[in-house]
Coordinates of C-alpha atoms and ligand atoms in Angstrom, one line a residue:
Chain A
X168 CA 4.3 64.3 116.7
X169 CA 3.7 60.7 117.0
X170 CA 3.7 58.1 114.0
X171 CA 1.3 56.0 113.3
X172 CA 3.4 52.5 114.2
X173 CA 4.4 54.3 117.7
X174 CA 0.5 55.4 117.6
X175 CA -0.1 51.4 117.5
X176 CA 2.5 50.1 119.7
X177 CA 1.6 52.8 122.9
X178 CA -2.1 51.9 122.1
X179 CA -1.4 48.3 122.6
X180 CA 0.6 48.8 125.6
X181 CA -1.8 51.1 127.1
X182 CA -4.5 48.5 126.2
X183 CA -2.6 45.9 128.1
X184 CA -1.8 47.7 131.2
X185 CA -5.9 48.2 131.4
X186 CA -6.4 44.9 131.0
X187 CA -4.0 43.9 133.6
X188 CA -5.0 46.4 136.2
X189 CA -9.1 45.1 135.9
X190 CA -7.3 41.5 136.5
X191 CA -5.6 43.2 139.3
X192 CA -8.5 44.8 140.9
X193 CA -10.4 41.6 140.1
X194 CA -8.0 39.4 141.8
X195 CA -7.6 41.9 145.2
X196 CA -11.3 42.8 145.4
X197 CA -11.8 38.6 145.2
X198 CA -12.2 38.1 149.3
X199 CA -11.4 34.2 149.2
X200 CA -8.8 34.5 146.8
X201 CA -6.0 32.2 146.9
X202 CA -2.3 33.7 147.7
X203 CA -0.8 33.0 144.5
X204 CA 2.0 31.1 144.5
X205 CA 3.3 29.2 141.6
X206 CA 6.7 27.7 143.1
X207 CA 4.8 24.3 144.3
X208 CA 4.6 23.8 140.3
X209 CA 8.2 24.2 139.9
X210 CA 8.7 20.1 140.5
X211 CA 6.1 19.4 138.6
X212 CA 8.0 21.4 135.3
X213 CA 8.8 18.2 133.2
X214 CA 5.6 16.8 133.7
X215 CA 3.4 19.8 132.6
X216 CA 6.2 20.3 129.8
X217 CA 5.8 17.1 128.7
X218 CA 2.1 17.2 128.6
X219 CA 2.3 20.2 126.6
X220 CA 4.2 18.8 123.8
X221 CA 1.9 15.8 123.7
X222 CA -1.0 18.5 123.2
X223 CA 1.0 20.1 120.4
X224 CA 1.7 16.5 119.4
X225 CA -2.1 15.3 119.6
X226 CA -3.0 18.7 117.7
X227 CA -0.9 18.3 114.5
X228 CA -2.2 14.4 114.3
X229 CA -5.8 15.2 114.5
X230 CA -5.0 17.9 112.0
X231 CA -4.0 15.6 109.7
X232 CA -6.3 13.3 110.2
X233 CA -9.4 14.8 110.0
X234 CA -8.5 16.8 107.1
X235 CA -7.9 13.3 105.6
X236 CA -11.5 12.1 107.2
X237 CA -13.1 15.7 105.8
X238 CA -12.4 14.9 102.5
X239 CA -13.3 11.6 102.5
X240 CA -16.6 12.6 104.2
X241 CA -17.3 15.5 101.4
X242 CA -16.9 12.9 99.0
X243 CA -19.3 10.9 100.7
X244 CA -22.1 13.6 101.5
X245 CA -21.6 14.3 98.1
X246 CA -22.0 11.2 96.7
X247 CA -24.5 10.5 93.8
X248 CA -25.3 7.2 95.4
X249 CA -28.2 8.2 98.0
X250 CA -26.9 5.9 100.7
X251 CA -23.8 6.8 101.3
X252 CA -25.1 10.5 101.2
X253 CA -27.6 9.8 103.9
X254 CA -24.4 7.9 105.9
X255 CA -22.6 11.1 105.5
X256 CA -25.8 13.6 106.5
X257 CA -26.4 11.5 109.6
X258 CA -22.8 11.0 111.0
X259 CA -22.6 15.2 110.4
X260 CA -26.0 15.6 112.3
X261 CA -24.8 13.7 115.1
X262 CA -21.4 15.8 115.9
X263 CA -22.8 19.2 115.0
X264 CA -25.3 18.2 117.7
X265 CA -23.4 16.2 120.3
X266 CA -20.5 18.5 122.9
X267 CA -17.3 17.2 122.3
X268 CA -16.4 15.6 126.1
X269 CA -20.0 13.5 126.0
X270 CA -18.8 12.3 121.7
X271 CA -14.9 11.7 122.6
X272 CA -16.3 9.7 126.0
X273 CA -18.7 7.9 123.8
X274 CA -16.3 6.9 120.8
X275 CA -13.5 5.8 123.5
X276 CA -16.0 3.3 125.1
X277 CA -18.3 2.4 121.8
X278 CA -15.0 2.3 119.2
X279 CA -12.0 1.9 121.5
X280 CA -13.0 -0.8 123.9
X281 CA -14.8 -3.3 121.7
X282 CA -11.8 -2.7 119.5
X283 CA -9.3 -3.3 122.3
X284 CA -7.3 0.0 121.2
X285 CA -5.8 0.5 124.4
X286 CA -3.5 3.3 124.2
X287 CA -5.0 6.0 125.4
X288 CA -3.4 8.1 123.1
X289 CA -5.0 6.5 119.8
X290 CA -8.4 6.4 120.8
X291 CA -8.2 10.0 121.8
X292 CA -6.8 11.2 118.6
X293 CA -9.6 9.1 116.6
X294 CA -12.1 10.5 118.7
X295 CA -11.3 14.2 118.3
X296 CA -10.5 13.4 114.4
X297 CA -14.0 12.0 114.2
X298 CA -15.2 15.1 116.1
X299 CA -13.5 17.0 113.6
X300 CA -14.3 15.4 110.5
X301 CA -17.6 17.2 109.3
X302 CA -15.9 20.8 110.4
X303 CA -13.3 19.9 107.9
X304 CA -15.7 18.4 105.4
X305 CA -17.5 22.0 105.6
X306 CA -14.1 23.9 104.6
X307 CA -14.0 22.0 101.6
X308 CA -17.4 22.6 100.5
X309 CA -16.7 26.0 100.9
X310 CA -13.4 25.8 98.5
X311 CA -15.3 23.7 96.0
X312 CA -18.2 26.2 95.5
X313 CA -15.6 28.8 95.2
X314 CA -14.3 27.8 91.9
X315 CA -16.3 29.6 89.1
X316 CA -18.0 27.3 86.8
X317 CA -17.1 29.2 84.2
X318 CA -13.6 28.3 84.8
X319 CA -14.5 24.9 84.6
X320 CA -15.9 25.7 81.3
X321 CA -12.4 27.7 80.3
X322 CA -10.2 25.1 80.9
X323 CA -12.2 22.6 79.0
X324 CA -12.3 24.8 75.9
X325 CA -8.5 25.8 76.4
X326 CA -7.9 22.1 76.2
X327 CA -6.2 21.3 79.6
X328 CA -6.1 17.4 80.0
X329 CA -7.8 16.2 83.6
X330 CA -4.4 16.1 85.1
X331 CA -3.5 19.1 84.4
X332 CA -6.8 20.8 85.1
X333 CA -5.9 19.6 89.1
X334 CA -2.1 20.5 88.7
X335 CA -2.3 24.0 87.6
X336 CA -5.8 25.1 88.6
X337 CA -7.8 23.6 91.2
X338 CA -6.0 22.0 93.6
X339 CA -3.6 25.4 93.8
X340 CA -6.9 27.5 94.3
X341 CA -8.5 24.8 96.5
X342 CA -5.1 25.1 99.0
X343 CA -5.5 28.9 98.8
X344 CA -8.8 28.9 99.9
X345 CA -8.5 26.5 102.4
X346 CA -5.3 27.1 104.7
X347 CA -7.2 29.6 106.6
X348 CA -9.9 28.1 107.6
X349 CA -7.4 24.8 108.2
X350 CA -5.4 27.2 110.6
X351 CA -8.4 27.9 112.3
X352 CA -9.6 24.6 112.6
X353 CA -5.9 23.6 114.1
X354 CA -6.9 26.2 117.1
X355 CA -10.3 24.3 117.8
X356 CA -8.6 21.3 118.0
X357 CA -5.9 22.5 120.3
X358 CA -8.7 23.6 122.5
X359 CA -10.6 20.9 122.3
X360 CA -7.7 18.6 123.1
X361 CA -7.7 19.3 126.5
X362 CA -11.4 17.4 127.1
X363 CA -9.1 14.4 126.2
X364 CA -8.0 14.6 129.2
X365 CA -11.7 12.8 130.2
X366 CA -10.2 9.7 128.8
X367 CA -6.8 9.4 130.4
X368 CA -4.6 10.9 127.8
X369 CA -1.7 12.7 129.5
X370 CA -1.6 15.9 127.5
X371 CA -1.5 19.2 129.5
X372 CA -4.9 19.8 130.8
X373 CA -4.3 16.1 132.5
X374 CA -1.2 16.9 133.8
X375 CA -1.9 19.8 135.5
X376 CA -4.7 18.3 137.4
X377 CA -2.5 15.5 138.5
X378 CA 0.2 18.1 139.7
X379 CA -3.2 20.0 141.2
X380 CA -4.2 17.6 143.2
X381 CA -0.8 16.9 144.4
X382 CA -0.3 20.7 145.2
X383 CA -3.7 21.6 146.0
X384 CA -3.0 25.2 144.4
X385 CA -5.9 25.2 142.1
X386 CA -5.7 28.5 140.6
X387 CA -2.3 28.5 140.1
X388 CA -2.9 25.0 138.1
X389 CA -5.7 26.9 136.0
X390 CA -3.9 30.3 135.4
X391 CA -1.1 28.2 134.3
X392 CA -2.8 26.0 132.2
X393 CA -4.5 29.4 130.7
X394 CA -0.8 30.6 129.9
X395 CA 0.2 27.5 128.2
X396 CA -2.9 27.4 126.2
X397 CA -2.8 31.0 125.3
X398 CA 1.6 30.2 124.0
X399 CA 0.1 27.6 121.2
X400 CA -3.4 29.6 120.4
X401 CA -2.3 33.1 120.2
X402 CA -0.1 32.7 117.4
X403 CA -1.8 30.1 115.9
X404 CA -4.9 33.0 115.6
X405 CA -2.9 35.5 114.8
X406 CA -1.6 33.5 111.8
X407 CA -4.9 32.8 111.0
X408 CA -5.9 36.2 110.2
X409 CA -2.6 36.9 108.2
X410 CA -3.4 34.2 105.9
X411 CA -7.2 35.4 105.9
X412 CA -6.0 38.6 105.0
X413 CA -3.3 37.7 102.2
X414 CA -5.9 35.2 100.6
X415 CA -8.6 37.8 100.5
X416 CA -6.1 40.3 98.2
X417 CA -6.3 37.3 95.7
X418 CA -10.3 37.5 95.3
Chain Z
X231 CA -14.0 31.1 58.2
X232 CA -16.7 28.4 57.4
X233 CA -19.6 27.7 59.7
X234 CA -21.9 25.1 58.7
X235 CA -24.8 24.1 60.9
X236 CA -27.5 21.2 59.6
X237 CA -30.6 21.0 61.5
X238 CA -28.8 21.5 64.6
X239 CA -31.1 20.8 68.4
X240 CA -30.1 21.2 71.5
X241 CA -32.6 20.8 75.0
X242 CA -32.1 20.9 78.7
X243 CA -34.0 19.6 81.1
X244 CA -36.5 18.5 77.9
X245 CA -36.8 22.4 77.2
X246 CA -36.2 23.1 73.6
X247 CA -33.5 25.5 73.8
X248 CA -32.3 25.4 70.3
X249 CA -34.7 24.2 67.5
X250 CA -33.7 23.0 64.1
X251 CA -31.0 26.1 63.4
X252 CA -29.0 25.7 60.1
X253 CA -26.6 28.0 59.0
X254 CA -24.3 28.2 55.7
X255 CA -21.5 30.9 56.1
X256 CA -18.4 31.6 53.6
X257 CA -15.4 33.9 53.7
X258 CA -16.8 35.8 56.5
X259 CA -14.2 37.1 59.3
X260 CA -16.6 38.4 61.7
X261 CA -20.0 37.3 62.4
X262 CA -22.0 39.0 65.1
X263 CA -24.7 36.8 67.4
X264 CA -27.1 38.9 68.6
X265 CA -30.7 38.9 70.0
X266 CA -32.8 38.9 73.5
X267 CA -31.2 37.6 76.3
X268 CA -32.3 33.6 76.9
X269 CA -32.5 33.7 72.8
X270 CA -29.9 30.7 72.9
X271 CA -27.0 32.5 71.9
X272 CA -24.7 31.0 74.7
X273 CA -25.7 28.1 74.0
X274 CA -25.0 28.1 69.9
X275 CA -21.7 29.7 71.0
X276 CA -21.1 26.4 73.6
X277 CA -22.1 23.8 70.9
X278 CA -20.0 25.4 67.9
X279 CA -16.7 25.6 70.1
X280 CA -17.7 22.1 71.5
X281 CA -17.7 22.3 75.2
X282 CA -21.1 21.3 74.7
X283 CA -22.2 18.6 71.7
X284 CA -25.6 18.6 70.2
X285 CA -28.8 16.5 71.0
X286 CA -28.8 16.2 67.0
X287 CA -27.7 17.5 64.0
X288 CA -24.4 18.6 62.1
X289 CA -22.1 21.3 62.4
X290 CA -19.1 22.4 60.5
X291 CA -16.7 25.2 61.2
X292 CA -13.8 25.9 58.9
X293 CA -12.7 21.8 57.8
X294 CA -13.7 20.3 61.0
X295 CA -16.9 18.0 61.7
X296 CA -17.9 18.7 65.2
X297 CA -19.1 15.0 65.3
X298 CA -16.1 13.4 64.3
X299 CA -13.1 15.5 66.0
X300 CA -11.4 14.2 68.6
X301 CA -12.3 17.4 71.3
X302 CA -8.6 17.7 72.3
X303 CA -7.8 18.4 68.6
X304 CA -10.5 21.3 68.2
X305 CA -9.7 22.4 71.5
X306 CA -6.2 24.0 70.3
X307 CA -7.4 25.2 67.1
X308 CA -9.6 27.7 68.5
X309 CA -9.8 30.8 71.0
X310 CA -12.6 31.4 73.7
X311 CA -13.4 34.7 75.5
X312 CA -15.9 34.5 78.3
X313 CA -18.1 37.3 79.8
X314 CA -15.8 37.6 82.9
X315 CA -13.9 36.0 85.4
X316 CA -12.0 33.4 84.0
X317 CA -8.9 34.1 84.3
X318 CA -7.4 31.9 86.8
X319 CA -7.1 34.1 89.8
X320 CA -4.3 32.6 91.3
X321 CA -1.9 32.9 88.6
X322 CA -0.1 36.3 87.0
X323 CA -1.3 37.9 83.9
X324 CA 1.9 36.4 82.2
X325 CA 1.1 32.8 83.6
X326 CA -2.4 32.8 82.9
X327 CA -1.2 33.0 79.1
X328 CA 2.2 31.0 79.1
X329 CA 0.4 27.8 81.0
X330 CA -1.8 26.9 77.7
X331 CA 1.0 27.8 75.8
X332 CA 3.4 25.1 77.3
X333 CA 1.1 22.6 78.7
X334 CA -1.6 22.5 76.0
X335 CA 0.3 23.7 73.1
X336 CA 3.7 22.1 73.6
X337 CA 6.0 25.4 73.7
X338 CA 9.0 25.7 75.4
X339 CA 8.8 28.3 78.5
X340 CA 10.9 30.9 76.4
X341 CA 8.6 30.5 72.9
X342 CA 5.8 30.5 75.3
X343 CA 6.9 33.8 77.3
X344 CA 8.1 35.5 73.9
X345 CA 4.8 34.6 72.4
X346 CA 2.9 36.2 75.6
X347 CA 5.1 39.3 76.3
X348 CA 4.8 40.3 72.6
X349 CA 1.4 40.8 72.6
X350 CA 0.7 42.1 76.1
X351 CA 3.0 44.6 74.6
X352 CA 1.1 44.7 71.6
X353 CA -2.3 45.3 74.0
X354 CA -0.2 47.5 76.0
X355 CA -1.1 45.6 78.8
X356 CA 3.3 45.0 79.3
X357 CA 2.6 47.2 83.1
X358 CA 0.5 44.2 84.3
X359 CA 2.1 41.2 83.6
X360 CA 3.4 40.7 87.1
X361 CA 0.1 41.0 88.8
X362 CA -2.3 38.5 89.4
X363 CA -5.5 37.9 87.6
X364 CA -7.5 38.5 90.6
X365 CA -6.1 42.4 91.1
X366 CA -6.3 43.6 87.5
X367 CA -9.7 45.9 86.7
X368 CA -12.4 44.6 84.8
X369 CA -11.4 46.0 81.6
X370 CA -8.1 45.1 81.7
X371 CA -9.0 41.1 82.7
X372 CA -11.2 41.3 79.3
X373 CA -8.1 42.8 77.3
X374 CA -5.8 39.8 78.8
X375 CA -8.3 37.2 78.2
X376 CA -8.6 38.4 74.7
X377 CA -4.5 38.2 74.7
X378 CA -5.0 34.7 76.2
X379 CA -7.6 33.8 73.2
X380 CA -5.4 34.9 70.8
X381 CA -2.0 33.8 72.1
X382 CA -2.0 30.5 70.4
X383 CA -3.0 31.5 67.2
X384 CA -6.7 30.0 67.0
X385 CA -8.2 29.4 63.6
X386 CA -11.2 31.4 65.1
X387 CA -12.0 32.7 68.0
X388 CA -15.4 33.2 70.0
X389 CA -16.6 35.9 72.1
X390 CA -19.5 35.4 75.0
X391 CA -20.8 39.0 76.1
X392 CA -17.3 40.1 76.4
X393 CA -18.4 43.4 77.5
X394 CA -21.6 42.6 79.3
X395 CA -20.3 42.7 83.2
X396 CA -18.3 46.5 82.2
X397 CA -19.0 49.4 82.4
X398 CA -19.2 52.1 79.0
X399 CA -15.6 53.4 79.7
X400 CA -14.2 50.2 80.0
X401 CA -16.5 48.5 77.2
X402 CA -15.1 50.9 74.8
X403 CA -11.8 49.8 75.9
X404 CA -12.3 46.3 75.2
X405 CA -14.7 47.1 71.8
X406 CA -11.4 48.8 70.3
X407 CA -9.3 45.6 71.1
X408 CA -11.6 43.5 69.5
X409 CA -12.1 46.0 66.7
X410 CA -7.9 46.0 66.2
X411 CA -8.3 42.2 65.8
X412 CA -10.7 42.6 62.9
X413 CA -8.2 44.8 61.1
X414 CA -6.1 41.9 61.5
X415 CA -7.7 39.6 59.7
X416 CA -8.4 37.7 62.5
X417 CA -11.9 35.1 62.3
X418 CA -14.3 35.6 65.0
X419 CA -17.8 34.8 66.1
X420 CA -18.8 37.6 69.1
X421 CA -22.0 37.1 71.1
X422 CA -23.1 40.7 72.0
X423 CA -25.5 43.5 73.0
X424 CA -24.0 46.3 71.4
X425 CA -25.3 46.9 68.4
X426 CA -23.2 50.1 67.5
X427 CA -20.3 47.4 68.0
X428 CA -21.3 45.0 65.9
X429 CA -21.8 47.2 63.2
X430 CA -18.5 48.3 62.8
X431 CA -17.0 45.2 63.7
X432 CA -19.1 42.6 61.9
X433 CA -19.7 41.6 58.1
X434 CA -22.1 39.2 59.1
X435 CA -25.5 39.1 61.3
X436 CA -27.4 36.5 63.0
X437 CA -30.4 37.6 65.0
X438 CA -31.8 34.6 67.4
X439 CA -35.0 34.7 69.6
X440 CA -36.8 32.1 71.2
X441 CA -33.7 28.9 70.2
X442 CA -34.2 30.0 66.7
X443 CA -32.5 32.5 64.0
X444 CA -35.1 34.8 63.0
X445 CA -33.1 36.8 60.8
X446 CA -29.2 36.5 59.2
X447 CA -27.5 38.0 56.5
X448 CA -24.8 41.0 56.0
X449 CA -24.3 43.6 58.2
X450 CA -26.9 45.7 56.3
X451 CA -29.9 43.6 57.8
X452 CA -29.3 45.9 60.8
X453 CA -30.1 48.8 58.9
X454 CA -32.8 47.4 57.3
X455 CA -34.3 45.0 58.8
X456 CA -37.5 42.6 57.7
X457 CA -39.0 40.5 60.6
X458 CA -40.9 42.1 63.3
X459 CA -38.7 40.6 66.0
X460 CA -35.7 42.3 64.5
X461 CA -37.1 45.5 64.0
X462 CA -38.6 45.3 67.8
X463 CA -35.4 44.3 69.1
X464 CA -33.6 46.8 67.8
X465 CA -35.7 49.3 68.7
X466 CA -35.4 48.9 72.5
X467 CA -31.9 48.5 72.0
X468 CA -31.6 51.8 70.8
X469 CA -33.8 53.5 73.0
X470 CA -31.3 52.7 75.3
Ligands
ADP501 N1 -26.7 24.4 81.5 C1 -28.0 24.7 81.4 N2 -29.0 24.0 82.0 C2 -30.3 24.2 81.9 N3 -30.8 25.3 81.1 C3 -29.9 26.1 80.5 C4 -28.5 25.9 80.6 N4 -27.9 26.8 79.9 C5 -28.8 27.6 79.4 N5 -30.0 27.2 79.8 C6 -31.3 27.8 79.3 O1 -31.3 27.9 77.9 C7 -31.9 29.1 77.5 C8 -30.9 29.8 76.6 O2 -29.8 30.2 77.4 P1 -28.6 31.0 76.7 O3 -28.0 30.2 75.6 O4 -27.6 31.3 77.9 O5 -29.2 32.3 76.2 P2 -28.6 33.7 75.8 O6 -27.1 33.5 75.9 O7 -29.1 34.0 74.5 O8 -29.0 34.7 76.9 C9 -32.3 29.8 78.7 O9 -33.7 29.6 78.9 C10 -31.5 29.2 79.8 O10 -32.2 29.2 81.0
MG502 MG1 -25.6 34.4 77.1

């Protein structure tokens, strides 16, 4: 007999081999497929390295920042004052309905240029931060409306001060409810940081073109690129759903 | 306990939710709010612990003027027991008790966890105290937040439906808790729809419909009862 954790492991492995075999058969049934053949990368290896730190890099700043513009825009879409609503509702409209290459291209020339911002770098990481704004601004909604009101109600009548309300209650709650969504969020923007790459900033998906187009092996660039991709995002989702999963025992 | 209530008014949204109620209670421990559901009795039960002040009018409850007390002040002389769900989910059963205890009330962590502990034991709630709020059962998050009302001692202590979101097995659980702190001497006002309950627990009665008290007196009025409303009211309850 079998146990269940053996059960799981020879059922992923099995799952696995399947999956590589139909990339196999893909790949040899493919009649103008490339021979593959990664070594004319191998000088290119501090480049590509380089680039992906500056992805990883990019990533965590745009995290932080557009956590930082997500709150600032909840406040603002929730604003009593009608104006600063309507500011809010519009700027949201526009990136829930614009792709991110066509809104990062547009913010570097519209915000970047006038402003004479010229590393590459900075622009990029406003652009993807203002991309990333309203997602943010929506995760907070979310942990807002998850408070009871009665609780509200509770603490006022147990006689917690304002302060303390925040210390002890809310924000703890609020960071509960939030870091999964935040963790998914991170992997958007890890993906989405290789369409900086449209505006010159020299994070992996931009180095591996340049090396491309010095090595003219193509695939290789891509499946490598996929790879690298795959080492940040994998984990990144799997921790996502660990923290989904431990916050939803607390509910 | 002392509730006094002078031409007391209270409106949302310009909707007359309570009209012109007065009230004059003495020496009575337990006093029982019942009546139809969007009677107002959430409401009375908001404005006498003062989350909520009146659009006009006095109240009174024990030595303290409603109007005049700083909120903060009232706040830690009395207890509050809501229909459900507010216990703060995050924390354990023990903090969700020791937290008012030391931040509101001034205790040290050990008077605050001697004070908590004792009466979980007391409530025989001591195999919980580890868990968080959010994985206890419905009964038992009623029996802690009753722990949690009475845990700092309050002068009086109100009740909202406490039993309205269980089910019978675990609403006789809670009833007897409350019913324990009635043998203890212990002042309350309970909003609630079981009339078997308040019966036993109450000495005093006060029937609202429509943001008004139709009908108040000892516990007897529920045996005998004079207005029409009453005596309806009553009678779909028991059908029940
Ligand atoms: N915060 C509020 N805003 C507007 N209307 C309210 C509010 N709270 C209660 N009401 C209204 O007041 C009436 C009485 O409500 P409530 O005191 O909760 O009644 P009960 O507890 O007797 O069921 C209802 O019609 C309800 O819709
Ligand atoms: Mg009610």
């Amino acid at each position: 007999m079998i146990s269940d954790r053996q059960n799981r492991i020879l059922s992923f492995v099995a799952a696995l081999l399947i999956f590589g075999l139909f990339i196999a058969l893909i790949y040899y049934a493919f009649p103008a497929r490339a021979d593959l053949d990664f070594s004319s990368y191998y000088p290119w290896r501090n480049i590509i390295f380089k680039g992906w730190l500056l992805t990883i890099v990019v990533s965590i700043i745009v995290l932080v920042a557009s956590i930082i513009l997500g709150f600032l825009l909840y406040l603002l879409t929730n604003s009593k004052i009608l104006v600063l609503k309507y500011l809010g509702a519009i700027f949201n409209e526009i990136v829930f309905g614009s792709p991110l290459v066509v809104f990062l291209v547009i913010v570097y020339y519209f915000i970047g240029v006038p402003l004479h911002i010229n590393n590459r770098l900075i622009v990029g990481s406003i652009a993807l931060s203002l991309y990333m704004a309203p997602y943010m601004k929506n995760v907070f909604e979310g942990a807002m409306e998850s408070i009871d009101d009665m609780q509200y109600q509770a603490m006022t009548v147990f006689g917690f001060t304002t302060y303390q309300k925040y210390r002890y209650i809310i924000i703890p709650q609020l960071l509960k409810i939030i870091i999964p969504p935040l963790a998914g969020n991170l992997t958007f923007i890890v993906k989405g940081s290789s369409l900086l790459n449209f505006i010159g900033v020299p994070e992996l998906y931009n180095q591996i073109t340049t090396a491309q187009s010095n090595t003219y092996a193509v695939v290789e660039g891509y499946t490598l690129m996929l790879i690298m991709y795959l080492i940040i995002t994998i984990p990144l989702i799997r921790l996502t759903r660990s923290l989904e999963k431990k916050v939803a025992l607390w509910n | 306990m002392e509730l006094k209530l002078h031409n007391v008014n209270k409106t949302y949204d310009e909707k007359d939710i309570l009209i012109d109620i007065n009230l004059d209670i003495h020496d009575e421990s337990g006093i029982a709010i019942i009546g139809p559901s969007g009677a107002g009795k959430s409401t009375l039960l908001r404005l006498l612990s003062l989350i909520e002040k009146p659009d006009s009018g006095e109240i009174h409850v024990n030595k303290y003027d409603l109007n005049e007390i700083e909120p903060e002040e009232y706040y830690k002389k009395i207890g509050f027991v809501f229909q459900a769900h507010t216990l703060f989910p995050h924390l354990t059963v023990l903090r969700n008790i020791t937290l008012i205890l030391e931040q509101v009330h001034n205790k040290t962590k050990e008077e605050a966890n001697k004070i908590a502990l004792d009466l979980l034991d007391r409530f025989e709630l001591s195999e919980h105290i580890h868990k968080r709020a959010s994985q206890l059962s419905g009964g038992q998050s009623q029996r802690v937040s009753i722990v949690r009302g009475i845990a700092i001692s309050p002068e009086v202590l109100f009740f909202d439906e406490p039993t309205s979101a269980l089910d019978p097995v675990l609403t006789q659980e809670v009833l007897s808790t409350i019913i324990k702190l009635r043998e203890e001497k212990m002042n309350f006002v309970i909003v609630t729809h079981e009339i078997l309950f308040a019966k036993k627990a109450a000495d005093f009665i006060i029937f609202m419909d429509c943001g008004k008290i139709v009908e108040m007196g000892h516990v007897d009025i529920l045996e005998n009862p004079q207005s029409k409303e009453l005596q309806n009211f009553l009678s779909n309850v028991f059908l029940w």
